[in-house]
Amino acid sequence: MSDKHEKHTKPIVSVISGGIAGGVEASVTYPFEFAKTRAQLHVRKAGVPYPRNPFAVVGQVYSQEGLRALYKGCGALVVGSVGKDAVRFLSFDQVKNAFKDPETGTLSPVRNMLAGMAAGVVASATAVTPTERIKTALIDDARGPKQFTSTLHAIKTILTEDGFKGLYRGFAGTTLKQASATSFRMGTYNILKDYEKTHHIEQNTAANFANGAIAGTTTTLATQPFDVIKTRSQTAKATTTREAIAGIWKDDGIRAFWRGTVMRLGRTVLAGGVLFTTAEAVAKIINPILDP
């Protein structure tokens, strides 16, 4: 997140700016995440249409179940997003600091993507998989007779029934999704930013938001199948990644692997803009404090 002639990004700046940005982004966009997850958990039945419009799903859930239902599992995702994005920004910035060109302060497009991939793997192992497992189980549980009374109860139940490994159900699918998603999201954003720096295009809030939105769009279109697999393997009644893939294919063939794309796209375009704009703004506040 450094400019051309700035020093390397300090680890504390990466952690704080990434963590705050992740929490803000998750809170702002959660209803779209809720709708997307509901769509991916939908099993095709005769006469029951597959919901495609995220606004319709949000409106239906709000009218039938109230506002609180739209934020079921939100706490787990926000906590996870703070940790996930703190780790992602830290990992990415450290790789970028190590390999960027000392003259231009940029990375090649390939190295940008690889740096993002490494950051995604680290984030999945340390923060994303457990929180996504809890969030997905809570959303799935809310569709029928309630098994969980709260996020804490869900965690206790999962640990009691399946041990610590229960929190890591869907690890393979989540890691594939995180590695690819972070590679495209962080990579695309920084490729655009590096291009703008080398062509002397002003870096401002509008540019940051636009770059983040483009990165979000690219990420969604490239990684949707991994997201669907991850969701199916982390339901209230957890399955293995292999069973999730078989179930998705049986339900609706190849098309099922792209279920929830429109809903996720609506979220990630906004999320990408919010995430990087917030991170850049926080970094601008912190840097002068740490380096007066």
PDB file of C-alpha atoms in Angstrom:
ATOM      1  CA  MET A   1       0.000   0.000   0.000  1.00  0.00           C
ATOM      2  CA  SER A   2       3.054   2.229  -0.346  1.00  0.00           C
ATOM      3  CA  ASP A   3       3.524   4.987  -2.845  1.00  0.00           C
ATOM      4  CA  LYS A   4       6.439   5.066  -5.248  1.00  0.00           C
ATOM      5  CA  HIS A   5       9.138   6.483  -2.974  1.00  0.00           C
ATOM      6  CA  GLU A   6       7.686   5.508   0.403  1.00  0.00           C
ATOM      7  CA  LYS A   7       9.299   3.115   2.847  1.00  0.00           C
ATOM      8  CA  HIS A   8       8.093  -0.428   3.144  1.00  0.00           C
ATOM      9  CA  THR A   9       4.657  -0.821   4.701  1.00  0.00           C
ATOM     10  CA  LYS A  10       5.012  -1.432   8.437  1.00  0.00           C
ATOM     11  CA  PRO A  11       3.463  -4.709   9.679  1.00  0.00           C
ATOM     12  CA  ILE A  12       1.402  -2.888  12.316  1.00  0.00           C
ATOM     13  CA  VAL A  13      -0.090  -0.645   9.616  1.00  0.00           C
ATOM     14  CA  SER A  14      -1.046  -3.694   7.523  1.00  0.00           C
ATOM     15  CA  VAL A  15      -2.654  -5.425  10.513  1.00  0.00           C
ATOM     16  CA  ILE A  16      -4.646  -2.427  11.769  1.00  0.00           C
ATOM     17  CA  SER A  17      -5.767  -1.097   8.389  1.00  0.00           C
ATOM     18  CA  GLY A  18      -6.631  -4.564   7.073  1.00  0.00           C
ATOM     19  CA  GLY A  19      -8.467  -5.586  10.245  1.00  0.00           C
ATOM     20  CA  ILE A  20     -10.575  -2.419  10.468  1.00  0.00           C
ATOM     21  CA  ALA A  21     -11.339  -2.544   6.741  1.00  0.00           C
ATOM     22  CA  GLY A  22     -12.405  -6.200   7.004  1.00  0.00           C
ATOM     23  CA  GLY A  23     -14.777  -5.496   9.882  1.00  0.00           C
ATOM     24  CA  VAL A  24     -16.362  -2.501   8.138  1.00  0.00           C
ATOM     25  CA  GLU A  25     -16.720  -4.357   4.846  1.00  0.00           C
ATOM     26  CA  ALA A  26     -18.334  -7.426   6.485  1.00  0.00           C
ATOM     27  CA  SER A  27     -20.822  -5.305   8.458  1.00  0.00           C
ATOM     28  CA  VAL A  28     -21.884  -3.180   5.484  1.00  0.00           C
ATOM     29  CA  THR A  29     -22.354  -6.046   3.025  1.00  0.00           C
ATOM     30  CA  TYR A  30     -23.617  -8.867   5.263  1.00  0.00           C
ATOM     31  CA  PRO A  31     -27.242  -9.012   3.987  1.00  0.00           C
ATOM     32  CA  PHE A  32     -25.874  -9.837   0.515  1.00  0.00           C
ATOM     33  CA  GLU A  33     -23.644 -12.538   2.028  1.00  0.00           C
ATOM     34  CA  PHE A  34     -26.704 -13.925   3.825  1.00  0.00           C
ATOM     35  CA  ALA A  35     -28.742 -14.007   0.603  1.00  0.00           C
ATOM     36  CA  LYS A  36     -25.896 -15.629  -1.349  1.00  0.00           C
ATOM     37  CA  THR A  37     -25.446 -18.342   1.270  1.00  0.00           C
ATOM     38  CA  ARG A  38     -29.182 -19.046   1.377  1.00  0.00           C
ATOM     39  CA  ALA A  39     -29.182 -19.448  -2.419  1.00  0.00           C
ATOM     40  CA  GLN A  40     -26.229 -21.839  -2.345  1.00  0.00           C
ATOM     41  CA  LEU A  41     -27.931 -23.959   0.315  1.00  0.00           C
ATOM     42  CA  HIS A  42     -31.125 -24.136  -1.750  1.00  0.00           C
ATOM     43  CA  VAL A  43     -31.859 -27.649  -3.016  1.00  0.00           C
ATOM     44  CA  ARG A  44     -33.875 -27.781  -6.221  1.00  0.00           C
ATOM     45  CA  LYS A  45     -37.363 -29.222  -5.787  1.00  0.00           C
ATOM     46  CA  ALA A  46     -40.231 -29.632  -8.215  1.00  0.00           C
ATOM     47  CA  GLY A  47     -42.116 -26.371  -8.473  1.00  0.00           C
ATOM     48  CA  VAL A  48     -39.724 -24.499  -6.173  1.00  0.00           C
ATOM     49  CA  PRO A  49     -37.853 -21.822  -8.166  1.00  0.00           C
ATOM     50  CA  TYR A  50     -34.203 -21.041  -7.498  1.00  0.00           C
ATOM     51  CA  PRO A  51     -33.903 -17.492  -6.129  1.00  0.00           C
ATOM     52  CA  ARG A  52     -31.678 -15.290  -8.297  1.00  0.00           C
ATOM     53  CA  ASN A  53     -32.400 -11.717  -7.220  1.00  0.00           C
ATOM     54  CA  PRO A  54     -30.472 -10.842  -4.028  1.00  0.00           C
ATOM     55  CA  PHE A  55     -32.813  -7.950  -3.261  1.00  0.00           C
ATOM     56  CA  ALA A  56     -35.812 -10.285  -3.511  1.00  0.00           C
ATOM     57  CA  VAL A  57     -34.222 -12.766  -1.110  1.00  0.00           C
ATOM     58  CA  VAL A  58     -33.319 -10.000   1.335  1.00  0.00           C
ATOM     59  CA  GLY A  59     -36.833  -8.542   1.086  1.00  0.00           C
ATOM     60  CA  GLN A  60     -38.480 -11.935   1.547  1.00  0.00           C
ATOM     61  CA  VAL A  61     -36.408 -12.848   4.590  1.00  0.00           C
ATOM     62  CA  TYR A  62     -36.962  -9.390   6.090  1.00  0.00           C
ATOM     63  CA  SER A  63     -40.753  -9.578   5.652  1.00  0.00           C
ATOM     64  CA  GLN A  64     -41.051 -13.159   6.925  1.00  0.00           C
ATOM     65  CA  GLU A  65     -38.357 -13.336   9.595  1.00  0.00           C
ATOM     66  CA  GLY A  66     -37.448  -9.744  10.475  1.00  0.00           C
ATOM     67  CA  LEU A  67     -34.248  -7.699  10.324  1.00  0.00           C
ATOM     68  CA  ARG A  68     -32.388  -9.842  12.867  1.00  0.00           C
ATOM     69  CA  ALA A  69     -32.658 -12.852  10.552  1.00  0.00           C
ATOM     70  CA  LEU A  70     -30.652 -11.033   7.866  1.00  0.00           C
ATOM     71  CA  TYR A  71     -27.766 -10.724  10.312  1.00  0.00           C
ATOM     72  CA  LYS A  72     -27.803 -14.343  11.512  1.00  0.00           C
ATOM     73  CA  GLY A  73     -24.161 -15.361  11.752  1.00  0.00           C
ATOM     74  CA  CYS A  74     -22.955 -11.797  11.168  1.00  0.00           C
ATOM     75  CA  GLY A  75     -20.980 -11.630  14.408  1.00  0.00           C
ATOM     76  CA  ALA A  76     -18.897 -14.657  13.474  1.00  0.00           C
ATOM     77  CA  LEU A  77     -18.221 -13.260  10.010  1.00  0.00           C
ATOM     78  CA  VAL A  78     -17.235  -9.808  11.287  1.00  0.00           C
ATOM     79  CA  VAL A  79     -14.820 -11.281  13.830  1.00  0.00           C
ATOM     80  CA  GLY A  80     -13.455 -13.584  11.155  1.00  0.00           C
ATOM     81  CA  SER A  81     -13.170 -10.748   8.646  1.00  0.00           C
ATOM     82  CA  VAL A  82     -11.160  -8.631  11.081  1.00  0.00           C
ATOM     83  CA  GLY A  83      -8.720 -11.504  11.537  1.00  0.00           C
ATOM     84  CA  LYS A  84      -8.825 -12.593   7.898  1.00  0.00           C
ATOM     85  CA  ASP A  85      -8.098  -9.193   6.415  1.00  0.00           C
ATOM     86  CA  ALA A  86      -5.512  -8.336   9.053  1.00  0.00           C
ATOM     87  CA  VAL A  87      -3.678 -11.526   8.048  1.00  0.00           C
ATOM     88  CA  ARG A  88      -4.276 -11.019   4.324  1.00  0.00           C
ATOM     89  CA  PHE A  89      -3.002  -7.451   4.260  1.00  0.00           C
ATOM     90  CA  LEU A  90      -0.053  -8.328   6.488  1.00  0.00           C
ATOM     91  CA  SER A  91       0.923 -11.362   4.412  1.00  0.00           C
ATOM     92  CA  PHE A  92       0.455  -9.584   1.101  1.00  0.00           C
ATOM     93  CA  ASP A  93       2.340  -6.455   2.137  1.00  0.00           C
ATOM     94  CA  GLN A  94       5.254  -8.451   3.524  1.00  0.00           C
ATOM     95  CA  VAL A  95       5.584 -10.447   0.296  1.00  0.00           C
ATOM     96  CA  LYS A  96       5.241  -7.276  -1.735  1.00  0.00           C
ATOM     97  CA  ASN A  97       7.836  -5.482   0.397  1.00  0.00           C
ATOM     98  CA  ALA A  98      10.274  -8.336  -0.183  1.00  0.00           C
ATOM     99  CA  PHE A  99       9.873  -8.620  -3.938  1.00  0.00           C
ATOM    100  CA  LYS A 100       8.852  -5.202  -5.259  1.00  0.00           C
ATOM    101  CA  ASP A 101      11.094  -3.221  -7.586  1.00  0.00           C
ATOM    102  CA  PRO A 102      13.167  -0.824  -5.406  1.00  0.00           C
ATOM    103  CA  GLU A 103      12.958   1.924  -8.042  1.00  0.00           C
ATOM    104  CA  THR A 104       9.250   1.857  -8.837  1.00  0.00           C
ATOM    105  CA  GLY A 105       7.869   0.242  -5.673  1.00  0.00           C
ATOM    106  CA  THR A 106       5.780  -2.144  -7.815  1.00  0.00           C
ATOM    107  CA  LEU A 107       5.511  -5.877  -8.477  1.00  0.00           C
ATOM    108  CA  SER A 108       5.041  -7.650 -11.774  1.00  0.00           C
ATOM    109  CA  PRO A 109       1.425  -8.807 -12.375  1.00  0.00           C
ATOM    110  CA  VAL A 110       2.421 -12.457 -11.810  1.00  0.00           C
ATOM    111  CA  ARG A 111       4.128 -11.670  -8.502  1.00  0.00           C
ATOM    112  CA  ASN A 112       1.128  -9.603  -7.427  1.00  0.00           C
ATOM    113  CA  MET A 113      -1.131 -12.609  -8.016  1.00  0.00           C
ATOM    114  CA  LEU A 114       1.249 -15.035  -6.272  1.00  0.00           C
ATOM    115  CA  ALA A 115       1.541 -12.708  -3.282  1.00  0.00           C
ATOM    116  CA  GLY A 116      -2.248 -12.644  -3.030  1.00  0.00           C
ATOM    117  CA  MET A 117      -2.416 -16.444  -3.259  1.00  0.00           C
ATOM    118  CA  ALA A 118       0.060 -16.865  -0.398  1.00  0.00           C
ATOM    119  CA  ALA A 119      -1.913 -14.386   1.703  1.00  0.00           C
ATOM    120  CA  GLY A 120      -5.135 -16.308   1.029  1.00  0.00           C
ATOM    121  CA  VAL A 121      -3.698 -19.634   2.182  1.00  0.00           C
ATOM    122  CA  VAL A 122      -2.416 -18.109   5.432  1.00  0.00           C
ATOM    123  CA  ALA A 123      -5.756 -16.378   6.076  1.00  0.00           C
ATOM    124  CA  SER A 124      -7.743 -19.585   5.473  1.00  0.00           C
ATOM    125  CA  ALA A 125      -5.648 -21.573   7.921  1.00  0.00           C
ATOM    126  CA  THR A 126      -5.622 -18.960  10.677  1.00  0.00           C
ATOM    127  CA  ALA A 127      -9.006 -17.239  10.575  1.00  0.00           C
ATOM    128  CA  VAL A 128     -11.338 -17.847   7.651  1.00  0.00           C
ATOM    129  CA  THR A 129     -12.278 -21.536   7.791  1.00  0.00           C
ATOM    130  CA  PRO A 130     -13.534 -21.618  11.424  1.00  0.00           C
ATOM    131  CA  THR A 131     -15.541 -18.396  11.143  1.00  0.00           C
ATOM    132  CA  GLU A 132     -17.022 -19.337   7.760  1.00  0.00           C
ATOM    133  CA  ARG A 133     -17.976 -22.742   9.197  1.00  0.00           C
ATOM    134  CA  ILE A 134     -19.834 -21.104  12.085  1.00  0.00           C
ATOM    135  CA  LYS A 135     -21.488 -18.467   9.883  1.00  0.00           C
ATOM    136  CA  THR A 136     -22.684 -21.035   7.331  1.00  0.00           C
ATOM    137  CA  ALA A 137     -23.953 -23.427  10.010  1.00  0.00           C
ATOM    138  CA  LEU A 138     -25.968 -20.609  11.634  1.00  0.00           C
ATOM    139  CA  ILE A 139     -27.531 -19.511   8.337  1.00  0.00           C
ATOM    140  CA  ASP A 140     -28.347 -23.112   7.424  1.00  0.00           C
ATOM    141  CA  ASP A 141     -29.763 -23.777  10.891  1.00  0.00           C
ATOM    142  CA  ALA A 142     -32.073 -20.755  10.618  1.00  0.00           C
ATOM    143  CA  ARG A 143     -33.901 -22.355   7.651  1.00  0.00           C
ATOM    144  CA  GLY A 144     -35.586 -25.019   9.778  1.00  0.00           C
ATOM    145  CA  PRO A 145     -36.046 -26.145  13.387  1.00  0.00           C
ATOM    146  CA  LYS A 146     -33.427 -24.240  15.339  1.00  0.00           C
ATOM    147  CA  GLN A 147     -30.544 -26.348  16.637  1.00  0.00           C
ATOM    148  CA  PHE A 148     -28.417 -23.393  17.746  1.00  0.00           C
ATOM    149  CA  THR A 149     -29.555 -20.667  20.138  1.00  0.00           C
ATOM    150  CA  SER A 150     -26.557 -18.381  19.590  1.00  0.00           C
ATOM    151  CA  THR A 151     -23.131 -18.170  17.973  1.00  0.00           C
ATOM    152  CA  LEU A 152     -21.494 -19.400  21.174  1.00  0.00           C
ATOM    153  CA  HIS A 153     -23.944 -22.298  21.373  1.00  0.00           C
ATOM    154  CA  ALA A 154     -23.172 -23.203  17.764  1.00  0.00           C
ATOM    155  CA  ILE A 155     -19.442 -23.301  18.534  1.00  0.00           C
ATOM    156  CA  LYS A 156     -19.995 -25.463  21.629  1.00  0.00           C
ATOM    157  CA  THR A 157     -22.277 -27.833  19.721  1.00  0.00           C
ATOM    158  CA  ILE A 158     -19.857 -28.232  16.822  1.00  0.00           C
ATOM    159  CA  LEU A 159     -16.961 -28.896  19.217  1.00  0.00           C
ATOM    160  CA  THR A 160     -19.016 -31.379  21.240  1.00  0.00           C
ATOM    161  CA  GLU A 161     -20.302 -33.312  18.225  1.00  0.00           C
ATOM    162  CA  ASP A 162     -17.286 -33.167  15.938  1.00  0.00           C
ATOM    163  CA  GLY A 163     -14.328 -31.981  17.980  1.00  0.00           C
ATOM    164  CA  PHE A 164     -11.906 -29.260  16.925  1.00  0.00           C
ATOM    165  CA  LYS A 165     -11.862 -30.618  13.386  1.00  0.00           C
ATOM    166  CA  GLY A 166     -15.547 -29.658  13.175  1.00  0.00           C
ATOM    167  CA  LEU A 167     -14.502 -26.009  12.957  1.00  0.00           C
ATOM    168  CA  TYR A 168     -12.325 -26.892   9.976  1.00  0.00           C
ATOM    169  CA  ARG A 169     -14.961 -28.689   7.919  1.00  0.00           C
ATOM    170  CA  GLY A 170     -14.633 -27.433   4.356  1.00  0.00           C
ATOM    171  CA  PHE A 171     -10.982 -26.462   4.864  1.00  0.00           C
ATOM    172  CA  ALA A 172      -9.955 -27.657   1.400  1.00  0.00           C
ATOM    173  CA  GLY A 173     -12.760 -25.785  -0.358  1.00  0.00           C
ATOM    174  CA  THR A 174     -12.274 -22.692   1.783  1.00  0.00           C
ATOM    175  CA  THR A 175      -8.525 -22.636   1.163  1.00  0.00           C
ATOM    176  CA  LEU A 176      -8.998 -23.056  -2.591  1.00  0.00           C
ATOM    177  CA  LYS A 177     -11.488 -20.210  -2.500  1.00  0.00           C
ATOM    178  CA  GLN A 178      -9.317 -17.975  -0.322  1.00  0.00           C
ATOM    179  CA  ALA A 179      -6.116 -18.628  -2.268  1.00  0.00           C
ATOM    180  CA  SER A 180      -7.786 -17.904  -5.595  1.00  0.00           C
ATOM    181  CA  ALA A 181     -10.000 -15.064  -4.308  1.00  0.00           C
ATOM    182  CA  THR A 182      -7.180 -13.271  -2.512  1.00  0.00           C
ATOM    183  CA  SER A 183      -4.904 -13.772  -5.496  1.00  0.00           C
ATOM    184  CA  PHE A 184      -7.441 -12.104  -7.793  1.00  0.00           C
ATOM    185  CA  ARG A 185      -8.653  -9.475  -5.303  1.00  0.00           C
ATOM    186  CA  MET A 186      -5.334  -8.283  -3.885  1.00  0.00           C
ATOM    187  CA  GLY A 187      -3.501  -8.956  -7.137  1.00  0.00           C
ATOM    188  CA  THR A 188      -5.971  -7.106  -9.356  1.00  0.00           C
ATOM    189  CA  TYR A 189      -6.211  -4.141  -6.991  1.00  0.00           C
ATOM    190  CA  ASN A 190      -2.455  -3.734  -6.750  1.00  0.00           C
ATOM    191  CA  ILE A 191      -1.901  -4.277 -10.481  1.00  0.00           C
ATOM    192  CA  LEU A 192      -4.340  -1.415 -11.135  1.00  0.00           C
ATOM    193  CA  LYS A 193      -2.741   0.724  -8.441  1.00  0.00           C
ATOM    194  CA  ASP A 194       0.789   0.078  -9.718  1.00  0.00           C
ATOM    195  CA  TYR A 195      -0.348   0.950 -13.261  1.00  0.00           C
ATOM    196  CA  GLU A 196      -1.830   4.223 -12.024  1.00  0.00           C
ATOM    197  CA  LYS A 197       1.324   5.106 -10.091  1.00  0.00           C
ATOM    198  CA  THR A 198       3.607   4.506 -13.064  1.00  0.00           C
ATOM    199  CA  HIS A 199       1.288   6.605 -15.266  1.00  0.00           C
ATOM    200  CA  HIS A 200       0.996   9.383 -12.643  1.00  0.00           C
ATOM    201  CA  ILE A 201      -2.749   8.932 -12.128  1.00  0.00           C
ATOM    202  CA  GLU A 202      -3.909  10.540  -8.872  1.00  0.00           C
ATOM    203  CA  GLN A 203      -4.635   8.136  -6.024  1.00  0.00           C
ATOM    204  CA  ASN A 204      -7.811   9.280  -4.283  1.00  0.00           C
ATOM    205  CA  THR A 205     -10.912   7.812  -2.683  1.00  0.00           C
ATOM    206  CA  ALA A 206     -12.772   7.493  -5.991  1.00  0.00           C
ATOM    207  CA  ALA A 207      -9.847   5.687  -7.631  1.00  0.00           C
ATOM    208  CA  ASN A 208      -9.429   3.367  -4.635  1.00  0.00           C
ATOM    209  CA  PHE A 209     -13.140   2.497  -4.629  1.00  0.00           C
ATOM    210  CA  ALA A 210     -13.205   1.893  -8.398  1.00  0.00           C
ATOM    211  CA  ASN A 211     -10.106  -0.299  -8.258  1.00  0.00           C
ATOM    212  CA  GLY A 212     -11.593  -2.271  -5.378  1.00  0.00           C
ATOM    213  CA  ALA A 213     -14.905  -2.745  -7.203  1.00  0.00           C
ATOM    214  CA  ILE A 214     -13.113  -4.019 -10.325  1.00  0.00           C
ATOM    215  CA  ALA A 215     -11.053  -6.375  -8.162  1.00  0.00           C
ATOM    216  CA  GLY A 216     -14.259  -7.649  -6.529  1.00  0.00           C
ATOM    217  CA  THR A 217     -15.897  -8.325  -9.896  1.00  0.00           C
ATOM    218  CA  THR A 218     -12.870 -10.203 -11.212  1.00  0.00           C
ATOM    219  CA  THR A 219     -12.665 -12.249  -8.015  1.00  0.00           C
ATOM    220  CA  THR A 220     -16.311 -13.320  -8.100  1.00  0.00           C
ATOM    221  CA  LEU A 221     -16.374 -14.429 -11.719  1.00  0.00           C
ATOM    222  CA  ALA A 222     -13.131 -16.398 -11.352  1.00  0.00           C
ATOM    223  CA  THR A 223     -13.761 -18.157  -8.032  1.00  0.00           C
ATOM    224  CA  GLN A 224     -17.502 -18.827  -7.667  1.00  0.00           C
ATOM    225  CA  PRO A 225     -17.314 -22.666  -7.865  1.00  0.00           C
ATOM    226  CA  PHE A 226     -14.930 -22.755  -4.896  1.00  0.00           C
ATOM    227  CA  ASP A 227     -17.332 -20.583  -2.907  1.00  0.00           C
ATOM    228  CA  VAL A 228     -20.271 -22.912  -3.620  1.00  0.00           C
ATOM    229  CA  ILE A 229     -18.243 -25.999  -2.615  1.00  0.00           C
ATOM    230  CA  LYS A 230     -17.116 -24.274   0.565  1.00  0.00           C
ATOM    231  CA  THR A 231     -20.686 -23.334   1.515  1.00  0.00           C
ATOM    232  CA  ARG A 232     -22.103 -26.818   0.914  1.00  0.00           C
ATOM    233  CA  SER A 233     -19.378 -28.461   2.997  1.00  0.00           C
ATOM    234  CA  GLN A 234     -19.978 -26.163   5.988  1.00  0.00           C
ATOM    235  CA  THR A 235     -23.719 -26.570   6.544  1.00  0.00           C
ATOM    236  CA  ALA A 236     -25.231 -27.321   9.958  1.00  0.00           C
ATOM    237  CA  LYS A 237     -24.885 -31.004   9.026  1.00  0.00           C
ATOM    238  CA  ALA A 238     -21.329 -30.826   7.729  1.00  0.00           C
ATOM    239  CA  THR A 239     -20.073 -32.910   4.820  1.00  0.00           C
ATOM    240  CA  THR A 240     -16.675 -33.532   3.323  1.00  0.00           C
ATOM    241  CA  THR A 241     -15.483 -31.523   0.331  1.00  0.00           C
ATOM    242  CA  ARG A 242     -15.903 -34.576  -1.903  1.00  0.00           C
ATOM    243  CA  GLU A 243     -19.484 -35.142  -0.698  1.00  0.00           C
ATOM    244  CA  ALA A 244     -20.251 -31.455  -1.225  1.00  0.00           C
ATOM    245  CA  ILE A 245     -19.030 -31.594  -4.843  1.00  0.00           C
ATOM    246  CA  ALA A 246     -21.067 -34.754  -5.518  1.00  0.00           C
ATOM    247  CA  GLY A 247     -24.181 -33.201  -3.966  1.00  0.00           C
ATOM    248  CA  ILE A 248     -23.851 -29.984  -5.982  1.00  0.00           C
ATOM    249  CA  TRP A 249     -23.442 -31.937  -9.227  1.00  0.00           C
ATOM    250  CA  LYS A 250     -26.408 -34.193  -8.433  1.00  0.00           C
ATOM    251  CA  ASP A 251     -28.622 -31.215  -7.639  1.00  0.00           C
ATOM    252  CA  ASP A 252     -28.250 -29.269 -10.885  1.00  0.00           C
ATOM    253  CA  GLY A 253     -25.134 -30.303 -12.803  1.00  0.00           C
ATOM    254  CA  ILE A 254     -22.412 -27.838 -13.763  1.00  0.00           C
ATOM    255  CA  ARG A 255     -24.753 -24.859 -13.381  1.00  0.00           C
ATOM    256  CA  ALA A 256     -25.026 -25.487  -9.643  1.00  0.00           C
ATOM    257  CA  PHE A 257     -21.349 -24.621  -9.176  1.00  0.00           C
ATOM    258  CA  TRP A 258     -22.152 -21.052 -10.230  1.00  0.00           C
ATOM    259  CA  ARG A 259     -25.179 -20.709  -7.951  1.00  0.00           C
ATOM    260  CA  GLY A 260     -25.284 -17.409  -6.097  1.00  0.00           C
ATOM    261  CA  THR A 261     -23.009 -15.645  -8.613  1.00  0.00           C
ATOM    262  CA  VAL A 262     -25.321 -12.649  -9.079  1.00  0.00           C
ATOM    263  CA  MET A 263     -25.797 -12.317  -5.335  1.00  0.00           C
ATOM    264  CA  ARG A 264     -22.102 -12.643  -4.588  1.00  0.00           C
ATOM    265  CA  LEU A 265     -21.300 -10.200  -7.380  1.00  0.00           C
ATOM    266  CA  GLY A 266     -23.616  -7.611  -5.849  1.00  0.00           C
ATOM    267  CA  ARG A 267     -21.768  -8.007  -2.561  1.00  0.00           C
ATOM    268  CA  THR A 268     -18.182  -8.214  -3.790  1.00  0.00           C
ATOM    269  CA  VAL A 269     -18.377  -5.146  -6.029  1.00  0.00           C
ATOM    270  CA  LEU A 270     -19.464  -3.098  -3.011  1.00  0.00           C
ATOM    271  CA  ALA A 271     -17.196  -5.043  -0.655  1.00  0.00           C
ATOM    272  CA  GLY A 272     -14.098  -4.511  -2.773  1.00  0.00           C
ATOM    273  CA  GLY A 273     -14.697  -0.785  -2.918  1.00  0.00           C
ATOM    274  CA  VAL A 274     -15.382  -0.497   0.811  1.00  0.00           C
ATOM    275  CA  LEU A 275     -12.479  -2.760   1.822  1.00  0.00           C
ATOM    276  CA  PHE A 276      -9.682  -1.018  -0.039  1.00  0.00           C
ATOM    277  CA  THR A 277     -11.028   2.511   0.443  1.00  0.00           C
ATOM    278  CA  THR A 278     -11.234   1.936   4.199  1.00  0.00           C
ATOM    279  CA  ALA A 279      -7.806   0.297   4.352  1.00  0.00           C
ATOM    280  CA  GLU A 280      -6.166   3.157   2.458  1.00  0.00           C
ATOM    281  CA  ALA A 281      -7.921   5.751   4.647  1.00  0.00           C
ATOM    282  CA  VAL A 282      -6.889   4.028   7.885  1.00  0.00           C
ATOM    283  CA  ALA A 283      -3.303   3.665   6.662  1.00  0.00           C
ATOM    284  CA  LYS A 284      -3.154   7.398   5.913  1.00  0.00           C
ATOM    285  CA  ILE A 285      -4.210   8.121   9.508  1.00  0.00           C
ATOM    286  CA  ILE A 286      -1.834   5.614  11.125  1.00  0.00           C
ATOM    287  CA  ASN A 287       1.326   6.267   9.084  1.00  0.00           C
ATOM    288  CA  PRO A 288       1.907   9.856  10.326  1.00  0.00           C
ATOM    289  CA  ILE A 289       1.393   8.694  13.939  1.00  0.00           C
ATOM    290  CA  LEU A 290       3.954   5.900  13.641  1.00  0.00           C
ATOM    291  CA  ASP A 291       6.370   7.893  11.478  1.00  0.00           C
ATOM    292  CA  PRO A 292       6.040  11.582  12.525  1.00  0.00           C
TER     293      PRO A 292
END
